[in-house]
Tab-separated table of C-alpha atoms in Angstrom:
chain	number	residue	atom	x	y	z
A	14	MET	CA	48.197	29.802	-61.157
A	15	LYS	CA	45.271	28.806	-58.818
A	16	THR	CA	42.306	27.661	-61.091
A	17	ALA	CA	38.893	25.890	-60.236
A	18	GLN	CA	36.344	24.133	-62.521
A	19	ALA	CA	32.389	23.584	-62.342
A	20	GLY	CA	30.624	22.233	-65.351
A	21	THR	CA	30.886	19.755	-67.941
A	22	LEU	CA	30.802	19.771	-71.707
A	23	GLU	CA	27.777	18.066	-72.086
A	24	SER	CA	24.694	19.295	-73.864
A	25	MET	CA	22.841	21.791	-72.351
A	26	ASP	CA	25.592	22.575	-69.876
A	27	CYS	CA	28.893	24.587	-70.005
A	28	LEU	CA	32.607	24.388	-68.326
A	29	VAL	CA	33.740	27.063	-66.712
A	30	THR	CA	37.482	27.561	-65.369
A	31	ALA	CA	37.982	30.105	-63.203
A	32	SER	CA	41.415	31.513	-62.450
A	33	ALA	CA	42.958	33.818	-59.958
A	34	ALA	CA	43.675	37.519	-61.216
A	35	GLU	CA	45.959	40.329	-59.506
A	36	ARG	CA	43.916	42.594	-57.660
A	37	GLY	CA	43.049	45.632	-59.903
A	38	LYS	CA	43.072	43.703	-62.813
A	39	GLY	CA	39.391	43.586	-63.290
A	40	ILE	CA	37.381	41.023	-64.811
A	41	PHE	CA	38.355	39.051	-67.976
A	42	ILE	CA	36.314	36.374	-69.866
A	43	THR	CA	36.859	34.227	-72.643
A	44	MET	CA	34.103	31.699	-74.377
A	45	GLU	CA	33.972	29.437	-77.012
A	46	GLY	CA	31.587	26.802	-78.081
A	47	ALA	CA	29.007	26.284	-80.948
A	48	ASN	CA	26.963	29.449	-82.168
A	49	ILE	CA	28.922	31.440	-79.398
A	50	ALA	CA	28.501	34.665	-81.396
A	51	ARG	CA	24.927	34.388	-80.970
A	52	PHE	CA	24.800	34.275	-77.099
A	53	ARG	CA	27.890	36.276	-76.528
A	54	ASP	CA	26.106	39.338	-75.198
A	55	SER	CA	23.809	37.380	-72.839
A	56	ILE	CA	26.570	34.976	-71.613
A	57	LEU	CA	28.700	38.029	-70.435
A	58	LYS	CA	25.643	39.606	-68.739
A	59	THR	CA	24.986	36.550	-67.076
A	60	ALA	CA	28.621	35.930	-65.880
A	61	LYS	CA	29.525	39.382	-64.985
A	62	ALA	CA	26.045	39.446	-62.908
A	63	THR	CA	26.719	36.423	-61.068
A	64	LEU	CA	30.380	37.779	-60.185
A	65	GLN	CA	29.295	40.912	-58.908
A	66	GLU	CA	26.601	39.367	-56.542
A	67	LEU	CA	29.499	37.254	-55.106
A	68	GLY	CA	31.963	40.797	-54.704
A	69	ILE	CA	34.292	39.149	-56.825
A	70	LYS	CA	35.974	41.956	-58.923
A	71	ASP	CA	39.352	40.565	-59.994
A	72	VAL	CA	39.177	37.079	-62.087
A	73	VAL	CA	39.872	35.484	-65.361
A	74	LEU	CA	36.610	33.100	-66.433
A	75	SER	CA	37.280	30.842	-69.427
A	76	ILE	CA	33.974	29.521	-70.443
A	77	GLN	CA	33.121	26.621	-72.958
A	78	PHE	CA	29.583	26.600	-73.911
A	79	ASN	CA	27.526	23.794	-74.993
A	80	GLY	CA	23.723	25.081	-74.781
A	81	ALA	CA	23.907	26.081	-71.146
A	82	ASN	CA	20.880	28.159	-70.441
A	83	ASP	CA	21.335	31.230	-67.987
A	84	VAL	CA	20.349	29.257	-64.918
A	85	VAL	CA	23.022	26.758	-65.383
A	86	LEU	CA	25.481	29.381	-66.636
A	87	LYS	CA	24.891	31.361	-63.145
A	88	ALA	CA	25.260	27.928	-61.204
A	89	ARG	CA	28.633	27.147	-63.045
A	90	VAL	CA	30.196	30.511	-62.697
A	91	GLU	CA	29.063	30.619	-59.009
A	92	ALA	CA	30.685	27.357	-58.151
A	93	ALA	CA	33.659	27.789	-60.222
A	94	ALA	CA	34.294	31.309	-58.461
A	95	ARG	CA	33.410	30.067	-54.899
A	96	THR	CA	35.698	27.080	-55.331
A	97	LEU	CA	38.684	29.339	-56.464
A	98	MET	CA	38.214	31.641	-53.849
A	99	GLY	CA	38.675	28.873	-51.598
A	100	GLY	CA	35.276	29.079	-49.599
A	101	GLU	CA	34.189	25.443	-50.507
A	102	GLU	CA	35.274	21.664	-49.800
B	18	MET	CA	-6.142	13.932	-52.163
B	19	MET	CA	-3.712	11.482	-51.020
B	20	ALA	CA	-0.062	12.072	-52.880
B	21	LEU	CA	0.754	9.414	-55.041
B	22	ARG	CA	4.115	8.382	-54.849
B	23	ARG	CA	4.364	5.597	-57.200
B	24	THR	CA	7.649	6.567	-59.048
B	25	MET	CA	9.855	8.791	-57.672
B	26	LEU	CA	12.460	9.346	-60.056
B	27	TYR	CA	16.403	10.122	-59.353
B	28	LEU	CA	18.250	12.903	-61.278
B	29	PRO	CA	22.001	13.524	-61.140
B	30	GLY	CA	22.653	16.704	-59.246
B	31	ASN	CA	25.141	17.664	-61.611
B	32	ASN	CA	23.380	16.872	-64.707
B	33	PRO	CA	21.472	20.016	-66.141
B	34	ASN	CA	19.602	17.873	-68.770
B	35	MET	CA	18.365	15.500	-66.657
B	36	LEU	CA	17.730	18.213	-63.679
B	37	MET	CA	15.799	20.346	-66.030
B	38	ARG	CA	13.664	17.803	-67.910
B	39	GLY	CA	13.149	14.814	-65.409
B	40	HIS	CA	9.632	15.973	-64.427
B	41	LEU	CA	8.649	16.087	-68.153
B	42	PHE	CA	8.561	12.242	-67.901
B	43	LYS	CA	5.657	12.580	-65.474
B	44	PRO	CA	7.085	10.756	-62.518
B	45	ASP	CA	4.780	11.080	-59.200
B	46	GLY	CA	8.092	12.890	-57.830
B	47	VAL	CA	11.585	13.760	-58.515
B	48	ILE	CA	14.755	13.510	-56.389
B	49	LEU	CA	17.362	15.833	-57.191
B	50	ASP	CA	20.631	13.813	-55.754
B	51	LEU	CA	23.569	15.175	-54.219
B	52	GLU	CA	24.614	12.026	-53.085
B	53	ASP	CA	25.681	8.857	-54.865
B	54	SER	CA	25.494	10.382	-58.377
B	55	VAL	CA	27.854	13.449	-58.017
B	56	SER	CA	31.618	12.552	-57.378
B	57	LEU	CA	33.418	14.269	-54.419
B	58	GLY	CA	35.015	16.676	-56.686
B	59	GLU	CA	31.594	18.097	-58.026
B	60	LYS	CA	29.714	18.475	-54.749
B	61	GLU	CA	30.090	22.240	-54.618
B	62	ALA	CA	28.855	22.584	-58.319
B	63	ALA	CA	25.883	20.223	-57.823
B	64	ARG	CA	24.822	21.879	-54.702
B	65	THR	CA	25.032	25.402	-56.588
B	66	LEU	CA	23.270	23.884	-59.803
B	67	VAL	CA	20.404	22.215	-57.704
B	68	ARG	CA	19.553	25.443	-55.874
B	69	GLU	CA	19.400	27.324	-59.039
B	70	THR	CA	17.301	24.656	-60.543
B	71	LEU	CA	14.897	24.781	-57.648
B	72	LYS	CA	14.638	28.505	-57.777
B	73	ASN	CA	13.974	28.566	-61.320
B	74	VAL	CA	12.325	25.275	-62.761
B	75	ASP	CA	8.580	24.807	-62.226
B	76	PHE	CA	8.439	20.973	-61.618
B	77	GLY	CA	4.317	20.870	-62.055
B	78	GLU	CA	2.616	18.103	-59.873
B	79	CYS	CA	5.779	16.723	-59.117
B	80	GLU	CA	6.358	16.530	-55.556
B	81	VAL	CA	10.130	17.481	-55.148
B	82	THR	CA	12.888	15.996	-52.754
B	83	VAL	CA	16.601	16.427	-52.702
B	84	ARG	CA	18.950	13.375	-51.447
B	85	ILE	CA	21.467	15.029	-49.433
B	86	ASN	CA	24.774	13.672	-48.439
B	87	GLY	CA	24.670	11.167	-45.277
B	88	LEU	CA	24.885	12.751	-42.050
B	89	ASP	CA	28.564	11.197	-41.549
B	90	THR	CA	29.827	13.382	-44.116
B	91	PRO	CA	31.066	17.086	-44.284
B	92	PHE	CA	28.349	18.151	-46.890
B	93	TRP	CA	24.833	17.337	-45.204
B	94	LYS	CA	24.210	20.656	-43.570
B	95	ARG	CA	25.680	22.711	-46.456
B	96	ASP	CA	23.238	20.720	-48.721
B	97	LEU	CA	20.140	21.670	-46.416
B	98	GLU	CA	21.169	25.249	-46.218
B	99	GLU	CA	20.961	25.845	-50.176
B	100	VAL	CA	18.007	23.410	-50.822
B	101	ILE	CA	15.503	24.220	-47.928
B	102	PRO	CA	14.776	27.819	-48.478
B	103	TRP	CA	13.477	27.112	-52.252
B	104	GLY	CA	9.950	25.502	-51.428
B	105	ILE	CA	10.802	21.935	-51.815
B	106	ASP	CA	8.426	19.033	-50.387
B	107	GLY	CA	10.876	16.856	-48.630
B	108	ILE	CA	14.745	15.664	-47.786
B	109	ARG	CA	15.792	12.213	-48.694
B	110	VAL	CA	18.530	11.179	-46.266
B	111	PRO	CA	20.639	8.360	-46.855
B	112	LYS	CA	21.884	5.705	-44.440
B	113	VAL	CA	19.792	6.488	-41.456
B	114	GLU	CA	20.515	3.881	-38.831
B	115	THR	CA	19.050	5.412	-35.652
B	116	PRO	CA	16.158	7.657	-34.314
B	117	GLN	CA	18.508	9.848	-33.082
B	118	ASP	CA	19.537	10.405	-36.741
B	119	VAL	CA	16.328	11.519	-37.539
B	120	LYS	CA	16.057	14.033	-34.517
B	121	LEU	CA	19.726	15.553	-35.900
B	122	LEU	CA	18.109	16.051	-39.359
B	123	ASP	CA	14.791	17.428	-38.213
B	124	GLU	CA	16.508	20.075	-35.485
B	125	ALA	CA	18.723	21.268	-38.352
B	126	ILE	CA	15.857	21.743	-40.807
B	127	SER	CA	13.591	23.894	-38.228
B	128	GLU	CA	16.833	25.763	-37.581
B	129	ILE	CA	16.618	26.613	-41.472
B	130	GLU	CA	13.157	27.088	-41.611
B	131	ASN	CA	13.170	29.455	-38.819
B	132	LYS	CA	15.847	31.388	-39.752
B	133	HIS	CA	14.206	31.897	-43.438
B	134	ASN	CA	11.000	32.618	-41.909
B	135	LEU	CA	9.380	29.512	-43.369
B	136	PRO	CA	6.535	27.627	-41.423
B	137	GLU	CA	7.835	24.854	-39.258
B	138	GLY	CA	7.589	21.060	-40.264
B	139	LYS	CA	6.606	21.870	-43.531
B	140	VAL	CA	9.651	20.017	-45.243
B	141	GLN	CA	8.954	16.144	-45.138
B	142	ILE	CA	11.771	13.228	-44.514
B	143	THR	CA	12.368	10.379	-46.419
B	144	CYS	CA	14.739	7.890	-44.449
B	145	LEU	CA	17.015	5.462	-46.685
B	146	LEU	CA	17.534	2.302	-44.428
B	147	GLU	CA	20.796	1.044	-46.234
B	148	THR	CA	22.433	-0.808	-43.479
B	149	ALA	CA	21.019	-3.850	-41.016
B	150	LEU	CA	20.715	-1.743	-38.107
B	151	GLY	CA	18.867	0.673	-40.222
B	152	ILE	CA	16.414	-1.954	-41.032
B	153	TRP	CA	15.980	-3.305	-37.812
B	154	ASN	CA	15.513	0.444	-36.341
B	155	ALA	CA	12.643	1.056	-39.175
B	156	TYR	CA	9.800	1.285	-36.885
B	157	HIS	CA	11.631	3.781	-34.217
B	158	ILE	CA	13.062	5.585	-37.251
B	159	ALA	CA	9.628	6.310	-38.816
B	160	THR	CA	8.306	7.685	-35.748
B	161	ALA	CA	11.461	9.848	-34.240
B	162	SER	CA	9.742	12.674	-36.030
B	163	LYS	CA	6.409	13.993	-37.746
B	164	ARG	CA	8.438	14.911	-40.556
B	165	VAL	CA	9.105	11.343	-41.682
B	166	THR	CA	6.597	10.424	-44.332
B	167	ALA	CA	8.146	7.667	-45.925
B	168	ILE	CA	10.861	4.824	-45.392
B	169	CYS	CA	12.847	2.810	-48.054
B	170	PRO	CA	15.004	0.026	-47.960
B	171	GLY	CA	18.386	0.253	-49.583
B	172	GLY	CA	19.861	-1.943	-52.403
B	173	GLU	CA	23.431	-2.089	-52.951
B	174	ASP	CA	24.704	-0.540	-49.729
B	175	LEU	CA	22.181	-2.652	-47.897
B	176	ARG	CA	23.732	-5.929	-49.726
B	177	ALA	CA	27.458	-4.714	-48.909
B	178	ASP	CA	26.276	-4.620	-45.303
B	179	LEU	CA	24.500	-7.759	-45.058
B	180	LYS	CA	27.698	-9.079	-46.337
B	181	THR	CA	26.216	-10.503	-49.629
B	182	SER	CA	25.464	-9.943	-53.477
B	183	ARG	CA	22.739	-9.522	-55.936
B	184	SER	CA	20.984	-12.429	-56.848
B	185	GLU	CA	18.692	-12.958	-59.402
B	186	ASN	CA	15.441	-12.608	-57.803
B	187	SER	CA	16.996	-10.345	-54.892
B	188	GLU	CA	16.337	-12.879	-52.361
B	189	GLU	CA	18.566	-11.646	-50.335
B	190	LEU	CA	16.425	-8.281	-50.142
B	191	VAL	CA	12.899	-10.225	-49.334
B	192	SER	CA	13.385	-10.132	-45.391
B	193	PRO	CA	14.370	-6.527	-45.147
B	194	ARG	CA	11.646	-5.300	-47.522
B	195	ARG	CA	9.443	-6.984	-45.587
B	196	MET	CA	10.451	-5.513	-42.413
B	197	VAL	CA	10.257	-2.017	-43.625
B	198	VAL	CA	6.680	-2.545	-45.214
B	199	LEU	CA	5.575	-3.774	-41.710
B	200	ALA	CA	7.484	-0.850	-39.898
B	201	ALA	CA	6.162	1.822	-42.299
B	202	HIS	CA	2.490	0.505	-42.070
B	203	ALA	CA	2.656	0.516	-38.495
B	204	ALA	CA	4.425	4.077	-38.047
B	205	LYS	CA	1.569	5.150	-40.826
B	206	VAL	CA	4.102	6.533	-42.936
B	207	ASP	CA	4.616	5.253	-46.842
B	208	PRO	CA	6.900	2.057	-47.573
B	209	LEU	CA	8.792	3.046	-50.886
B	210	ASP	CA	10.910	0.428	-52.330
B	211	THR	CA	14.410	1.051	-53.908
B	212	VAL	CA	15.305	1.064	-57.412
B	213	PHE	CA	15.524	-1.767	-60.226
B	214	ALA	CA	19.102	-1.422	-61.297
B	215	ASP	CA	18.710	-3.068	-64.699
B	216	ILE	CA	16.939	-0.603	-66.853
B	217	THR	CA	17.081	-3.142	-69.864
B	218	ASP	CA	15.049	-5.994	-67.839
B	219	ASP	CA	11.211	-4.357	-68.461
B	220	GLU	CA	9.923	-7.908	-67.411
B	221	GLY	CA	12.040	-8.162	-64.214
B	222	LEU	CA	11.002	-4.604	-63.003
B	223	ARG	CA	7.308	-5.298	-63.668
B	224	ARG	CA	7.575	-8.655	-61.687
B	225	GLU	CA	9.585	-7.034	-58.871
B	226	THR	CA	6.870	-4.051	-58.717
B	227	GLN	CA	4.101	-6.563	-58.619
B	228	TRP	CA	5.523	-8.339	-55.908
B	229	VAL	CA	6.463	-5.146	-53.720
B	230	LYS	CA	3.234	-3.861	-54.355
B	231	GLN	CA	1.563	-7.231	-53.237
B	232	ILE	CA	3.417	-7.056	-50.039
B	233	GLY	CA	2.336	-3.581	-49.390
B	234	TYR	CA	4.643	-1.008	-51.121
B	235	GLN	CA	3.058	2.151	-52.429
B	236	GLY	CA	5.905	2.954	-54.854
B	237	LYS	CA	9.774	2.486	-56.278
B	238	SER	CA	12.474	4.585	-56.817
B	239	VAL	CA	13.333	4.937	-60.293
B	240	ILE	CA	16.773	5.421	-62.158
B	241	HIS	CA	15.551	5.812	-65.631
B	242	PRO	CA	12.446	7.405	-67.036
B	243	ASN	CA	11.545	4.349	-69.172
B	244	GLN	CA	10.833	2.456	-66.086
B	245	ILE	CA	8.020	5.206	-64.839
B	246	PRO	CA	4.891	3.834	-67.455
B	247	ILE	CA	5.728	0.106	-66.027
B	248	ILE	CA	5.501	0.933	-62.297
B	249	HIS	CA	2.463	3.454	-62.849
B	250	ASP	CA	0.888	0.639	-65.046
B	251	VAL	CA	1.374	-1.868	-61.873
B	252	PHE	CA	0.588	0.707	-59.254
B	253	THR	CA	-2.642	1.984	-60.742
B	254	PRO	CA	-5.989	0.102	-60.165
B	255	THR	CA	-7.379	-1.477	-63.558
B	256	GLU	CA	-10.916	-0.056	-64.864
B	257	LYS	CA	-12.077	-3.601	-63.606
B	258	GLU	CA	-10.847	-3.078	-60.027
B	259	ILE	CA	-12.306	0.741	-60.010
B	260	ALA	CA	-15.760	-0.383	-61.297
B	261	GLN	CA	-15.754	-2.964	-58.344
B	262	ALA	CA	-14.694	-0.653	-55.847
B	263	GLN	CA	-17.049	1.716	-56.847
B	264	LYS	CA	-19.614	-0.938	-56.516
B	265	ILE	CA	-18.723	-1.723	-53.117
B	266	VAL	CA	-18.190	1.882	-51.965
B	267	GLN	CA	-21.598	2.438	-53.213
B	268	ALA	CA	-23.330	-0.460	-51.790
B	269	ALA	CA	-21.764	0.527	-48.184
B	270	LYS	CA	-22.825	3.912	-48.548
B	271	GLU	CA	-26.331	3.084	-48.882
B	272	ALA	CA	-26.379	0.250	-46.294
B	273	ALA	CA	-25.219	3.131	-43.898
B	274	GLU	CA	-27.944	5.324	-44.898
B	275	LYS	CA	-30.464	2.489	-44.056
B	276	GLY	CA	-28.706	1.820	-40.643
B	277	LEU	CA	-27.806	-1.537	-41.911
B	278	GLY	CA	-24.430	-3.082	-40.814
B	279	ALA	CA	-24.202	-5.888	-43.233
B	280	VAL	CA	-23.421	-5.203	-47.289
B	281	SER	CA	-24.060	-7.370	-49.883
B	282	VAL	CA	-22.196	-7.025	-53.453
B	283	ASP	CA	-22.977	-9.505	-56.242
B	284	GLY	CA	-24.505	-11.633	-53.803
B	285	LYS	CA	-21.404	-11.668	-51.431
B	286	MET	CA	-21.384	-10.243	-48.022
B	287	VAL	CA	-19.139	-7.439	-47.833
B	288	ASP	CA	-17.156	-6.585	-44.657
B	289	ARG	CA	-15.529	-3.369	-43.294
B	290	PRO	CA	-11.920	-4.141	-44.212
B	291	VAL	CA	-13.248	-4.983	-47.720
B	292	VAL	CA	-14.810	-1.608	-48.047
B	293	LYS	CA	-11.833	0.096	-46.643
B	294	ARG	CA	-9.578	-1.616	-49.584
B	295	ALA	CA	-12.257	-0.500	-51.987
B	296	GLU	CA	-11.648	3.004	-50.779
B	297	TYR	CA	-8.094	2.954	-50.761
B	298	VAL	CA	-8.561	1.960	-54.475
B	299	LEU	CA	-10.910	4.800	-55.451
B	300	GLN	CA	-7.972	6.973	-53.671
B	301	ARG	CA	-5.235	5.818	-55.815
B	302	ALA	CA	-7.462	6.166	-58.867
B	303	GLY	CA	-7.920	9.934	-57.533
B	304	LEU	CA	-11.636	9.070	-57.205
B	305	LEU	CA	-11.959	9.434	-53.647
B	306	GLU	CA	-10.716	12.089	-50.969
B	307	GLY	CA	-8.900	11.186	-48.146
B	308	GLY	CA	-6.085	8.664	-47.486
B	309	GLU	CA	-3.599	9.115	-44.927
């Protein structure tokens, strides 16, 4: 399966792995990390909004969270998703 | 007021912790780095992170520049496109070798400024001269565009190009540093020194900073926050220097008001270059408007 990653497991960061999903399957997001329950809703909101901005409707995201703020999370989701879509490098 | 560039702190472009907190160490400037501190596989992630940081972080009084990837890579144009629209002060470009390199960069920046309805010419360029050819062409590079406001000699890349290696006192960089400082002042741009790589050697850093200041450098690139206070200490005028400079400037002012050409301070005649130097000390201390 085609995947792409962005980010690290360092503090204040997150590691986002984006995997291709079949057309029509929608967006599926899993996440793990310390205190993840506290941040789950906010992470989901940011990740979904970022994918929406990019026009991505079908993707699987795995987010390993280590204290990233919204700015970092958005950047990591975007970079992983863009790389997956093959637009870069 | 002249912009101080005593310390320009490099922040690795793929490190959120440093990108978002670097300015809190109060350097005069931050350099968000997309080049050497970012591996090839992380270029896209770093570029996106740097862009989002620029959009969302208030860097306060810090001058904000972005070091893009070299003009010989496939990355530099995308780097520019992502960062120029977000209000940066300047671009730091590695391995500049010719005036043509600067012109190419100048045109690319103008194109992006126009596309985003930004005032043309606002984004400055700092050129890193990291090869013998770049050092040799320093003056022509510094005068190739009005955007160029600073030039810096390289460190390790330059040593490699000179087919030498690091010595204890960086003897191998003496001539390049002198050539760059001369070219910079001739071109009326800031000469900024390269980094001091040993982050544990405070005394070595102080010695090197004192030397580059003595030969005319205006500041130094920084790779660790702990280096900032040492460099600021060296580049900031002491109270004694400030008091003496104030005395000289005041005496010169009074002499001018009386229509006198010569000025005497503490029994010594003071001529125009000394007054100019005193004014410069006060500018560095933030006590006098002006400067280049």
